[in-house]
Structures are given as structure tokens and as C-alpha cells.
Amino acid sequence: MVPHLVTALSGPLLDLEEKILAATPAIERWFRLEWQEHTPPFYCSVDMRNAGYKLAPVDTNLFPGGFNMLATEMLPLSVQAAMAAIDKYCPDARNLLLIPEITQRHPTYWQNVARLMQIFRQTGLHVRLGSLSPEVTEPTPIALPDGNMLVVEPLVRSPNGRRVGLKDFDPCTILLNNDLSAGIPDILQNIHEQSLLPPLHAGWALRRKSNHLNAYDEVVKKFGKLIGVDPWMLNPFHAKCDAVNFRTGEGYECLAANIDTLLAKIKKKYKEYGIKDHKPFVIVKPDAGTYGTSILTIKDSSEIKDLTQAQRDKMIVIKDGKEVTDFIIQEGVPTFESIESAVAEPVVYMIDRYVVGGFYRVHAEKGVDQNLNAPGSQYVPLAFAQQHAVPDLKAKPGTAAPNRFYVYGVVARLALLAASLEMERTDPNPEVY
């Protein structure tokens, strides 16, 4: 399924698609050389927005859920990518310990866990689930909507204190599908005999979006130079404010000043490219955290001081009850893709350095300038399964689904590369690895 674009596919995005397709050999070689220098995150998902005049990643998740949303035709590709990823860390691995989120969220989350287990079993691994929850003291069954059952078990530290596993299960590799928003638990500290993937500093206890955005700035400048496009076509402007308190109003001056600066820069770009149908806006969101919480859409800096009590309360606490004071301001990228009149945005999934699928996040009650990662969203698998997104160089720009999905995959891999740089630069113990 290819969604309809409300705006005509013309102008800059067609030019971008054309340049990316024409430069495919150079692009793939460039990525190949970059991956010789940098290690990609174990897995990753990237939320993107296609505005018709630019295509940009707006969020990069290093603990992706939603593998159950991928088209089943993509499973073989996911298995191959998982094999490549595991080979890097533990080529003779037999056992994989998967650590999911503590809170037993919506049943679809557990379907995601079941899909991950299916993928890694197909690579030849025994896979079991270990829980960080203190309430899990014995093997605990979890029923899935499809009638199947998962079992989560309590984690145990080995007698020598150097390894983590389950009773009678000693894994070579530990895969986190828990983003550590609540902090790094003691049982995962100081593990040096096993591969812990992603590493602890990828979790929201330590990770900051601003570090990722700075790395992405670098990556997209190099890429823009490679194919001859303005990096802005692929990159939202951004700024950062620390010590903001939505309860007391402290730090509002920083927010307002940065909002004004960003809106002025966006207006200048709109003028440069003759974009007249859109009013610039920015998104204010926590520098750490996920799940689409604590997000504001702002079109004028005066809106900051006029927030309602409910809006302020929403910005104070994120997932797991953590209070937040550091925020990023990011250029808002409207989405002009829609499925059956509902606003849609693409989300691309990767394992190791390979694109393994994706889906459209669709929300019938949201506007083109709003966050779609909210209750009520639905998911439609991306058509990466069609020819595995091999581009059709003879097709007219904007007419071929494989071409659009190939371009999505290129931009997602730029974010993946930025995440690898981010992880290298923020590693608190680089000598350990």
C-alpha cells in the first residue's frame, strides 16, 4: 500500500528522490565504508516525516517495539540481519536472553516480544525472557491475543557475580527491549563477560536526544555534499534548553528565545524554496524519553507562557514517573501522507545495518503538524516487501513505491549511522569494549 500525498509530489522532494536514485552506487559504497569505521546499533527504528518539500527523521529509537507490525514477508530478511548482528558479538552463541519492558503494557507489546523471539530462534538461538520486575519471582506466563503464551522469568546473577542469566540458562548475549527510562538496575551493572545489547548508555537513563541530533547534523552534511543537496532537505533544525521547569516557569526565556530563532530560520528556508502553504512550527519535547509523551506543538513563542495547567502538567513527568527538566526544540515537519484520509508517517526498522521493514503510523484524529505517536494510532505495514525496495530507475520520480521506500531506507540509515556515532562518543567505558 502506498499512501496518498495530499500535496502534489513536485519540487524539492522529487528532486531529492531523483538525486538519491541517481547516486545509488555512490550512496551504497559510502555506507559500506562508514560501516567499516563504525558499528551500527544492534537494532533501531526511525520515525520520519514526509512534508513534500523535505523528508526528515524526527525520532530514533534504540529499543524498538513494534516488530509484530512488520509485514510477515520481511521475516526472512530480519532473520538474515539478526544472524549478521549476532555474529559480530558472539559467533558461537547458543543462548539469547531477552529482557522486555517491566510494565505489562498493551498486548501488542508482547506480540512484538514474541516476534523478536521468533526471529532469533530462526538464527539458531535458544531464547528466553528475563524480567527486571521485582514482582517476577518465578516463571510467569503471559497470554497473547493469538492464544499463544510467553513465560517471563526472574533474572539471576551468577555465583561469581560476573554474569546474568536465568536459573539453568547462561546466555552469551543479553538483548534489551527495555529502554531503561527508570534507571539502570544493579543487576545489569558491571557485566563484562557477556554482550549486553544495546549498551547501557543507549538507555534513557543516560542517553540524550541532543547528542543524537548533533551527530545527525554531521552525517547529513557529509551526505548532502555526496549527492549535492541542501542538508536541510533531510534535517530539522534543533536547539536545546536545560533547567526548564514547567511547574514554576523557570527556563521559559530560553525556550522562547530558541523558538523565535528556529522559527526565523525555518521562515528563511521557506522563502528560499518558495514554500507558501505552510506556517512554520516547532516541537518541544524532552531531551530524554520516548512513547510520544510530554510533547508540545508551538507556532509562536508567546504560546509558552499561555500554556494551560493541563499542558504544563503533561510536560513535567515522562515514562516511569521521571521528572524532566531538559528539553529540545525541533523544527516541526508536517506530514502530507495519508491513508484513507487519516494522517500517516513512515517508521523504518533496521537490524544491524540492514533495513528489515517498517510501517505507517496512522492517526485519524490528528493533524498534519501533530505527534502521531499517541493513543488511537494504527499501523499499516510498509510495502518494503515489494521487490525488497529495489529501486526502479526507469520510473518517473514520485510514481514508484519501491523508489519511495528505498529513499526512506536511505534516510533511516543516515539516522542509524548518527546513532552509531552517538554511542561511540557517549560511551562511559570505551576501553572495556
Coordinates of C-alpha atoms in Angstrom, one line a residue:
M1 CA 0.0 0.0 0.0
V2 CA 1.3 3.4 -0.9
P3 CA -0.4 6.3 0.9
H4 CA -1.7 9.3 -0.9
L5 CA 0.2 12.5 -0.6
V6 CA -2.1 15.4 -0.1
T7 CA 0.3 17.8 -1.7
A8 CA 1.4 17.2 -5.3
L9 CA 4.6 15.3 -5.4
S10 CA 6.6 18.1 -7.0
G11 CA 9.5 20.3 -6.4
P12 CA 12.2 19.6 -3.8
L13 CA 11.2 16.1 -2.8
L14 CA 11.1 14.8 -6.3
D15 CA 14.5 16.4 -6.9
L16 CA 15.7 14.7 -3.7
E17 CA 14.3 11.3 -4.8
E18 CA 15.9 11.7 -8.2
K19 CA 19.3 12.6 -6.8
I20 CA 19.2 9.7 -4.3
L21 CA 18.3 7.2 -7.0
A22 CA 20.9 8.6 -9.4
A23 CA 23.6 8.3 -6.8
T24 CA 22.6 4.9 -5.5
P25 CA 26.0 3.2 -6.3
A26 CA 27.9 6.1 -4.6
I27 CA 25.5 6.1 -1.6
E28 CA 25.8 2.3 -1.0
R29 CA 29.6 2.5 -1.3
W30 CA 29.6 5.4 1.2
F31 CA 27.5 3.5 3.7
R32 CA 29.7 0.4 3.2
L33 CA 32.8 2.5 4.0
E34 CA 31.2 4.1 7.0
W35 CA 30.2 0.8 8.5
Q36 CA 33.9 -0.3 8.2
E37 CA 34.6 2.6 10.6
H38 CA 31.6 2.5 12.9
T39 CA 29.5 -0.3 14.5
P40 CA 25.7 0.1 13.9
P41 CA 23.4 -0.2 16.9
F42 CA 22.1 -3.8 17.3
Y43 CA 18.6 -2.7 16.2
C44 CA 16.8 0.6 15.6
S45 CA 13.6 2.2 14.4
V46 CA 13.3 5.7 12.9
D47 CA 10.2 7.8 12.8
M48 CA 10.1 10.0 9.7
R49 CA 8.0 12.8 8.3
N50 CA 7.5 13.4 4.6
A51 CA 6.4 17.0 4.1
G52 CA 6.5 17.0 0.3
Y53 CA 9.3 19.6 0.4
K54 CA 11.6 17.7 2.8
L55 CA 12.0 14.2 4.2
A56 CA 13.4 14.0 7.7
P57 CA 13.8 11.7 10.7
V58 CA 12.2 13.1 13.8
D59 CA 13.0 10.3 16.3
T60 CA 15.5 7.5 16.6
N61 CA 14.6 4.6 18.9
L62 CA 17.4 2.2 20.0
F63 CA 14.9 -0.2 21.8
P64 CA 12.3 -0.6 19.2
G65 CA 9.0 -2.3 19.9
G66 CA 6.6 -3.0 17.1
F67 CA 8.4 -5.8 15.3
N68 CA 5.0 -7.5 15.1
M69 CA 3.8 -4.6 12.9
L70 CA 6.2 -5.6 10.1
A71 CA 5.0 -7.5 7.1
T72 CA 5.4 -11.2 7.5
E73 CA 7.1 -11.3 4.1
M74 CA 10.0 -9.5 5.7
L75 CA 10.8 -12.2 8.3
P76 CA 13.5 -13.9 6.2
L77 CA 15.3 -10.6 5.8
S78 CA 15.0 -9.9 9.6
V79 CA 16.5 -13.3 10.3
Q80 CA 19.4 -12.8 8.0
A81 CA 20.1 -9.4 9.5
A82 CA 19.9 -10.8 13.0
M83 CA 22.4 -13.5 12.1
A84 CA 24.8 -10.8 10.9
A85 CA 24.3 -8.9 14.1
I86 CA 24.8 -11.8 16.5
D87 CA 27.9 -13.0 14.6
K88 CA 29.7 -9.7 15.5
Y89 CA 29.2 -10.2 19.2
C90 CA 29.1 -14.0 19.8
P91 CA 29.6 -16.1 16.7
D92 CA 29.2 -19.4 18.7
A93 CA 26.2 -18.2 20.6
R94 CA 23.6 -20.8 21.7
N95 CA 21.5 -18.8 24.2
L96 CA 20.0 -15.4 24.0
L97 CA 18.4 -13.7 27.0
L98 CA 15.7 -11.1 26.0
I99 CA 14.8 -8.5 28.7
P100 CA 11.4 -6.8 27.9
E101 CA 9.8 -3.8 29.5
I102 CA 8.8 -4.2 33.1
T103 CA 5.3 -2.9 32.8
Q104 CA 2.9 -5.3 31.1
R105 CA 1.7 -2.9 28.6
H106 CA -0.7 -3.4 25.8
P107 CA -0.9 -7.0 24.5
T108 CA 0.6 -5.8 21.2
Y109 CA 3.9 -5.1 23.0
W110 CA 4.1 -8.8 24.0
Q111 CA 3.3 -9.7 20.4
N112 CA 6.4 -7.6 19.5
V113 CA 8.4 -9.7 22.0
A114 CA 7.1 -12.9 20.5
R115 CA 8.1 -11.8 17.1
L116 CA 11.6 -10.9 18.3
M117 CA 11.9 -14.4 19.9
Q118 CA 10.7 -15.9 16.6
I119 CA 13.4 -14.0 14.6
F120 CA 16.2 -15.1 16.9
R121 CA 15.1 -18.7 17.2
Q122 CA 15.3 -18.8 13.4
T123 CA 19.0 -17.8 13.7
G124 CA 19.7 -20.9 15.8
L125 CA 19.4 -19.5 19.3
H126 CA 17.6 -20.7 22.4
V127 CA 15.6 -17.6 23.5
R128 CA 14.2 -17.0 27.0
L129 CA 12.7 -13.9 28.7
G130 CA 14.1 -12.4 31.8
S131 CA 12.3 -9.7 33.8
L132 CA 13.7 -6.7 35.7
S133 CA 10.5 -6.5 37.7
P134 CA 10.9 -7.4 41.4
E135 CA 7.4 -8.8 41.3
V136 CA 8.5 -11.6 39.0
T137 CA 9.9 -14.2 41.4
E138 CA 9.1 -17.3 39.5
P139 CA 8.3 -18.2 35.9
T140 CA 5.2 -16.2 35.0
P141 CA 3.0 -16.9 32.0
I142 CA 1.7 -14.1 29.8
A143 CA -1.2 -14.8 27.4
L144 CA -1.1 -13.4 23.9
P145 CA -4.1 -12.3 21.9
D146 CA -3.5 -15.1 19.3
G147 CA -3.7 -17.8 22.0
N148 CA 0.0 -18.4 22.4
M149 CA 1.8 -18.0 25.7
L150 CA 5.1 -16.3 26.8
V151 CA 6.9 -17.0 30.0
V152 CA 9.0 -14.4 31.8
E153 CA 11.4 -15.5 34.5
P154 CA 13.4 -13.7 37.3
L155 CA 16.9 -12.7 36.4
V156 CA 19.8 -14.2 38.5
R157 CA 23.4 -13.2 38.9
S158 CA 26.0 -16.0 38.5
P159 CA 27.7 -17.2 41.7
N160 CA 30.9 -15.3 40.7
G161 CA 28.8 -12.1 40.1
R162 CA 30.2 -11.6 36.6
R163 CA 27.2 -12.9 34.5
V164 CA 23.5 -12.5 34.3
G165 CA 21.0 -15.2 33.2
L166 CA 18.1 -17.3 34.4
K167 CA 18.0 -20.4 36.5
D168 CA 19.7 -23.1 34.4
F169 CA 20.2 -20.7 31.5
D170 CA 23.5 -19.0 30.8
P171 CA 23.3 -16.7 27.8
C172 CA 26.2 -15.5 25.6
T173 CA 24.2 -12.4 24.6
I174 CA 21.6 -10.3 26.5
L175 CA 19.3 -8.3 24.3
L176 CA 17.5 -5.4 26.0
N177 CA 14.0 -4.4 24.7
N178 CA 13.7 -2.2 27.8
D179 CA 14.7 1.4 27.3
L180 CA 15.8 1.8 31.0
S181 CA 13.8 5.0 31.5
A182 CA 13.5 4.2 35.2
G183 CA 17.3 4.0 35.6
I184 CA 20.0 1.3 35.3
P185 CA 19.2 -1.6 37.6
D186 CA 22.0 -3.0 39.8
I187 CA 21.7 -6.5 38.3
L188 CA 22.8 -5.1 34.8
Q189 CA 25.8 -3.2 36.2
N190 CA 29.4 -4.4 35.6
I191 CA 28.8 -7.1 33.1
H192 CA 31.9 -7.7 31.1
E193 CA 31.8 -11.4 30.2
Q194 CA 28.6 -11.1 28.1
S195 CA 27.4 -8.9 25.3
L196 CA 24.7 -6.5 26.6
L197 CA 22.9 -5.1 23.6
P198 CA 22.2 -2.2 23.2
P199 CA 24.8 -1.0 25.7
L200 CA 23.5 0.6 29.0
H201 CA 24.4 4.1 27.8
A202 CA 21.8 3.7 25.0
G203 CA 19.1 3.7 27.6
W204 CA 17.2 6.8 28.5
A205 CA 18.7 6.9 32.0
L206 CA 21.9 8.2 30.2
R207 CA 21.0 8.9 26.6
R208 CA 20.1 12.4 25.3
K209 CA 18.4 13.2 22.0
S210 CA 20.5 16.3 21.6
N211 CA 23.7 14.1 21.3
H212 CA 22.0 12.2 18.5
L213 CA 20.8 15.3 16.7
N214 CA 24.3 16.8 16.8
A215 CA 25.7 13.5 15.3
Y216 CA 23.0 13.6 12.7
D217 CA 24.0 17.1 11.7
E218 CA 27.4 15.8 10.9
V219 CA 26.2 12.8 9.0
V220 CA 23.7 14.7 6.9
K221 CA 26.3 17.4 6.0
K222 CA 28.6 14.7 4.5
F223 CA 25.7 13.0 2.8
G224 CA 24.3 16.3 1.4
K225 CA 27.8 17.0 -0.1
L226 CA 28.0 13.5 -1.6
I227 CA 24.7 13.8 -3.6
G228 CA 24.6 17.6 -4.0
V229 CA 21.5 18.5 -1.9
D230 CA 20.9 21.0 0.9
P231 CA 21.2 19.1 4.2
W232 CA 18.1 20.9 5.4
M233 CA 16.0 18.8 3.0
L234 CA 16.8 15.8 5.3
N235 CA 17.3 17.5 8.6
P236 CA 15.1 19.5 11.0
F237 CA 16.7 22.5 12.8
H238 CA 17.0 22.0 16.5
A239 CA 18.1 23.7 19.8
K240 CA 18.3 22.7 23.4
C241 CA 17.3 24.2 26.8
D242 CA 18.3 22.8 30.2
A243 CA 16.8 23.5 33.6
V244 CA 13.3 24.2 32.4
N245 CA 10.5 23.8 35.0
F246 CA 7.0 23.9 33.6
R247 CA 5.7 23.9 37.2
T248 CA 7.4 27.2 38.1
G249 CA 8.1 28.8 34.7
E250 CA 11.8 28.7 35.2
G251 CA 13.7 28.4 31.9
Y252 CA 10.8 29.8 29.8
E253 CA 13.1 32.6 28.5
C254 CA 15.5 30.0 27.0
L255 CA 12.5 28.2 25.3
A256 CA 11.0 31.4 23.9
A257 CA 14.4 32.7 22.6
N258 CA 15.2 29.4 20.9
I259 CA 11.7 29.1 19.5
D260 CA 12.0 32.5 17.9
T261 CA 15.4 31.7 16.5
L262 CA 14.2 28.4 15.0
L263 CA 11.0 29.9 13.5
A264 CA 13.1 32.7 11.9
K265 CA 15.5 30.1 10.3
I266 CA 12.5 28.0 9.1
K267 CA 10.8 31.1 7.6
K268 CA 14.1 31.9 5.8
K269 CA 14.2 28.4 4.3
Y270 CA 10.5 28.5 3.3
K271 CA 11.2 31.8 1.5
E272 CA 14.3 30.3 -0.2
Y273 CA 12.3 27.3 -1.6
G274 CA 9.1 29.2 -2.3
I275 CA 7.1 27.2 0.4
K276 CA 4.0 29.3 0.9
D277 CA 1.3 26.8 2.0
H278 CA 2.7 26.0 5.5
K279 CA 3.1 28.0 8.6
P280 CA 6.4 27.2 10.5
F281 CA 6.1 25.4 13.8
V282 CA 8.4 23.7 16.3
I283 CA 8.1 20.7 18.6
V284 CA 9.2 20.9 22.2
K285 CA 9.9 17.6 23.8
P286 CA 12.2 16.0 26.5
D287 CA 15.8 15.6 25.7
A288 CA 15.4 12.0 27.1
G289 CA 12.4 9.7 26.9
T290 CA 10.0 8.1 24.5
Y291 CA 6.5 6.9 23.9
G292 CA 5.3 10.2 22.5
T293 CA 4.8 11.8 25.9
S294 CA 5.4 15.4 27.0
I295 CA 5.3 16.9 23.5
L296 CA 4.1 20.4 22.5
T297 CA 3.5 21.8 19.1
I298 CA 4.3 25.6 19.1
K299 CA 3.7 28.2 16.3
D300 CA 4.7 31.3 18.3
S301 CA 6.9 31.7 21.3
S302 CA 4.1 33.6 23.2
E303 CA 2.3 30.2 23.5
I304 CA 4.8 29.0 26.1
K305 CA 3.6 31.5 28.8
D306 CA 0.0 30.8 27.9
L307 CA 0.0 27.1 28.5
T308 CA -2.9 25.7 30.4
Q309 CA -2.3 23.8 33.7
A310 CA -3.1 20.5 32.0
Q311 CA -0.4 21.3 29.3
R312 CA 2.2 22.2 31.9
D313 CA 1.4 19.1 33.9
K314 CA 1.9 16.9 30.8
M315 CA 5.4 18.4 30.4
I316 CA 6.7 17.7 33.9
V317 CA 6.7 13.9 34.1
I318 CA 7.6 11.3 31.4
K319 CA 7.5 7.5 31.4
D320 CA 8.1 5.7 34.7
G321 CA 7.2 8.9 36.6
K322 CA 10.5 10.5 35.9
E323 CA 10.5 14.3 36.2
V324 CA 12.0 16.1 33.2
T325 CA 13.8 19.5 33.0
D326 CA 15.9 19.3 29.8
F327 CA 14.1 19.9 26.5
I328 CA 14.9 20.1 22.9
I329 CA 13.2 22.4 20.4
Q330 CA 13.0 20.7 17.0
E331 CA 11.7 22.1 13.7
G332 CA 8.3 20.8 13.0
V333 CA 8.0 18.8 9.8
P334 CA 4.3 18.4 8.7
T335 CA 3.4 15.0 7.2
F336 CA 1.4 15.1 4.0
E337 CA 1.0 11.4 3.7
S338 CA -2.5 10.0 4.4
I339 CA -4.2 6.6 4.3
E340 CA -8.0 6.8 3.8
S341 CA -8.0 10.5 4.9
A342 CA -6.1 9.7 8.1
V343 CA -2.7 11.4 8.6
A344 CA 0.3 8.9 8.3
E345 CA 4.0 8.8 8.8
P346 CA 6.6 6.1 7.9
V347 CA 8.6 4.3 10.6
V348 CA 11.5 2.2 9.3
Y349 CA 13.1 -0.7 11.2
M350 CA 16.7 -1.9 11.0
I351 CA 18.7 -4.8 12.5
D352 CA 22.4 -4.2 12.3
R353 CA 23.0 -2.1 9.1
Y354 CA 20.1 -3.6 7.2
V355 CA 16.6 -2.2 6.6
V356 CA 14.2 -5.0 7.5
G357 CA 10.8 -3.4 7.1
G358 CA 8.6 -0.7 8.5
F359 CA 5.0 0.5 8.8
Y360 CA 2.9 3.6 8.5
R361 CA 1.7 5.1 11.8
V362 CA -1.7 6.4 11.1
H363 CA -4.0 8.6 13.3
A364 CA -7.4 9.7 12.2
E365 CA -7.8 12.3 14.9
K366 CA -4.5 14.1 14.5
G367 CA -3.5 16.9 12.2
V368 CA -0.5 17.1 9.8
D369 CA 1.5 19.1 12.4
Q370 CA 0.8 16.9 15.4
N371 CA 2.5 14.0 17.1
L372 CA 1.0 10.7 15.8
N373 CA 2.6 8.5 18.4
A374 CA -0.5 8.8 20.7
P375 CA -3.4 6.7 21.8
G376 CA -5.6 5.9 18.9
S377 CA -2.9 5.4 16.4
Q378 CA -3.0 2.4 14.0
Y379 CA -0.3 0.7 11.9
V380 CA -0.2 -0.4 8.3
P381 CA 2.9 -2.4 7.2
L382 CA 5.1 -0.6 4.7
A383 CA 5.3 -2.2 1.3
F384 CA 9.1 -2.9 1.6
A385 CA 8.1 -6.5 0.7
Q386 CA 7.6 -5.4 -2.9
Q387 CA 10.8 -6.3 -4.6
H388 CA 12.5 -5.7 -1.2
A389 CA 12.5 -2.0 -2.2
V390 CA 14.9 -2.4 -5.1
P391 CA 14.6 1.0 -7.0
D392 CA 13.1 1.3 -10.4
L393 CA 15.4 3.7 -12.2
K394 CA 13.1 4.0 -15.2
A395 CA 10.1 5.2 -13.2
K396 CA 9.1 8.8 -13.2
P397 CA 10.0 10.5 -9.9
G398 CA 7.2 10.2 -7.3
T399 CA 5.4 7.3 -9.1
A400 CA 7.0 4.1 -7.9
A401 CA 6.5 2.6 -4.4
P402 CA 9.9 0.9 -4.4
N403 CA 11.6 4.2 -5.1
R404 CA 9.9 6.0 -2.3
F405 CA 10.7 3.1 0.1
Y406 CA 14.3 3.0 -1.0
V407 CA 14.6 6.7 -0.2
Y408 CA 13.0 6.1 3.2
G409 CA 15.6 3.4 3.8
V410 CA 18.5 5.7 2.9
V411 CA 17.3 8.4 5.3
A412 CA 16.7 5.9 8.1
R413 CA 20.2 4.6 7.7
L414 CA 21.6 8.1 8.0
A415 CA 19.9 8.2 11.4
L416 CA 21.3 4.8 12.2
L417 CA 24.8 6.0 11.3
A418 CA 24.3 9.0 13.5
A419 CA 23.2 6.7 16.4
S420 CA 26.4 4.7 16.0
L421 CA 28.5 7.9 16.3
E422 CA 26.4 9.0 19.2
M423 CA 27.0 5.7 21.0
E424 CA 30.8 5.9 20.4
R425 CA 31.0 9.4 21.7
T426 CA 28.9 8.9 24.8
D427 CA 30.4 5.5 25.9
P428 CA 31.4 6.0 29.5
N429 CA 33.8 2.9 29.4
P430 CA 35.2 2.8 25.8
E431 CA 38.3 0.8 27.0
V432 CA 36.0 -2.0 28.1
Y433 CA 35.0 -2.9 24.6

